């Protein structure tokens, strides 16, 4: 690779923005902003290194959670550069102009004590509750509706200066068809239009991604094995080479499948039991979801990033309340601003239901 690299031109900016839009629109709330900032920071560091050293630079890999379409690394990097100069720093690239969401200081929390004891017992209780969930099967023409609230912390760079900022707690609504080819998203972290945007496929380029672990439709989830050992083996095999470690990637993948999706009861039970078999999984005595509900968590620490992913359950009912990612150990390099106790991402599931039409909201009960 040449040491003299140029900034992308206007044509490349337009292409990159289009590519990034295709990727970011299916990310869980807020996490696209955080990942784009991190990518940009590492791009800048790699650029400086290329200019001062003849040795090749190996880029650190980051997992973009549940992308709609996997983009080539170069396209994603260019897109990150464009966004870092516009949407993340303000309307005009200099920190001026409207933001989609209000920003504030970094979100922080007390780091709950973790223990390897009791993981199997807790996940057994959770899996029993999941198995008793008699939610209706999704039929053709219907949609999964999921409503949540979320917030996040990210590294914000303006005029070469980086600082931590957070997006305000906000509402997210998504609709998915059984086969995953039709959907709608209303989320101010992704699209500032109050009407939201379509998730229907194929996209503008005619691409229709095949459903899989990183893009799970309801129909796909219904085909997964419900034996915990077989299911976990499949997850390890299909995520090989992804993430910072096989164990962490398996845990994160299960968390994504449980989060913004609608797995059949038998599969939910199998996913929880499979998670209990992953080395390094612990319980956290106290964790708080995005709307302030306290619970007990099942978690795993990523030894590379120092971040702990937590699945938060009600202490009494063992129902999944939400998820969050907390910086537990000191971060290094481009992430050194992220101190222990920083909440990088937090969410709370408020409603999960089947509706008969896209953008239809179920009636509240009680």
PDB file of C-alpha atoms in Angstrom, residues 28-31 34 101-102 105 107 148-154 165-172 187 189 289-291 323-325 343-348:
ATOM      1  CA  UNK A  28     -29.077  -1.764  17.007  1.00  0.00           C
ATOM      2  CA  UNK A  29     -29.835   1.674  18.362  1.00  0.00           C
ATOM      3  CA  UNK A  30     -26.914   4.061  18.667  1.00  0.00           C
ATOM      4  CA  UNK A  31     -24.192   1.507  18.052  1.00  0.00           C
ATOM      5  CA  UNK A  34     -20.102   4.593  18.177  1.00  0.00           C
ATOM      6  CA  UNK A 101     -30.335  13.530  18.809  1.00  0.00           C
ATOM      7  CA  UNK A 102     -29.379  15.688  21.750  1.00  0.00           C
ATOM      8  CA  UNK A 105     -21.626  13.801  28.607  1.00  0.00           C
ATOM      9  CA  UNK A 107     -22.953   7.722  30.214  1.00  0.00           C
ATOM     10  CA  UNK A 148     -37.276  -0.275  22.787  1.00  0.00           C
ATOM     11  CA  UNK A 149     -35.451   2.657  24.305  1.00  0.00           C
ATOM     12  CA  UNK A 150     -31.723   3.112  24.000  1.00  0.00           C
ATOM     13  CA  UNK A 151     -28.781   5.459  24.459  1.00  0.00           C
ATOM     14  CA  UNK A 152     -25.065   5.272  23.751  1.00  0.00           C
ATOM     15  CA  UNK A 153     -21.668   6.840  24.361  1.00  0.00           C
ATOM     16  CA  UNK A 154     -19.186   7.429  21.557  1.00  0.00           C
ATOM     17  CA  UNK A 165     -20.335  12.274  24.144  1.00  0.00           C
ATOM     18  CA  UNK A 166     -23.632  10.474  24.481  1.00  0.00           C
ATOM     19  CA  UNK A 167     -26.893  10.365  22.616  1.00  0.00           C
ATOM     20  CA  UNK A 168     -30.029  10.963  24.618  1.00  0.00           C
ATOM     21  CA  UNK A 169     -32.286   8.097  25.546  1.00  0.00           C
ATOM     22  CA  UNK A 170     -34.657   7.665  22.644  1.00  0.00           C
ATOM     23  CA  UNK A 171     -37.408   5.441  21.323  1.00  0.00           C
ATOM     24  CA  UNK A 172     -36.782   2.865  18.586  1.00  0.00           C
ATOM     25  CA  UNK A 187     -35.149   5.675  15.094  1.00  0.00           C
ATOM     26  CA  UNK A 189     -30.234   7.790  15.721  1.00  0.00           C
ATOM     27  CA  UNK A 289     -31.237  -1.249  31.723  1.00  0.00           C
ATOM     28  CA  UNK A 290     -31.824   1.881  29.640  1.00  0.00           C
ATOM     29  CA  UNK A 291     -34.993   2.915  31.488  1.00  0.00           C
ATOM     30  CA  UNK A 323     -28.796  -5.258  27.285  1.00  0.00           C
ATOM     31  CA  UNK A 324     -25.843  -2.972  27.739  1.00  0.00           C
ATOM     32  CA  UNK A 325     -22.105  -2.776  27.068  1.00  0.00           C
ATOM     33  CA  UNK A 343     -21.741   2.729  29.312  1.00  0.00           C
ATOM     34  CA  UNK A 344     -21.120   2.372  25.594  1.00  0.00           C
ATOM     35  CA  UNK A 345     -24.579   1.120  24.703  1.00  0.00           C
ATOM     36  CA  UNK A 346     -27.739   0.472  26.698  1.00  0.00           C
ATOM     37  CA  UNK A 347     -31.201  -0.675  25.665  1.00  0.00           C
ATOM     38  CA  UNK A 348     -34.483  -1.719  27.211  1.00  0.00           C
TER      39      UNK A 348
END
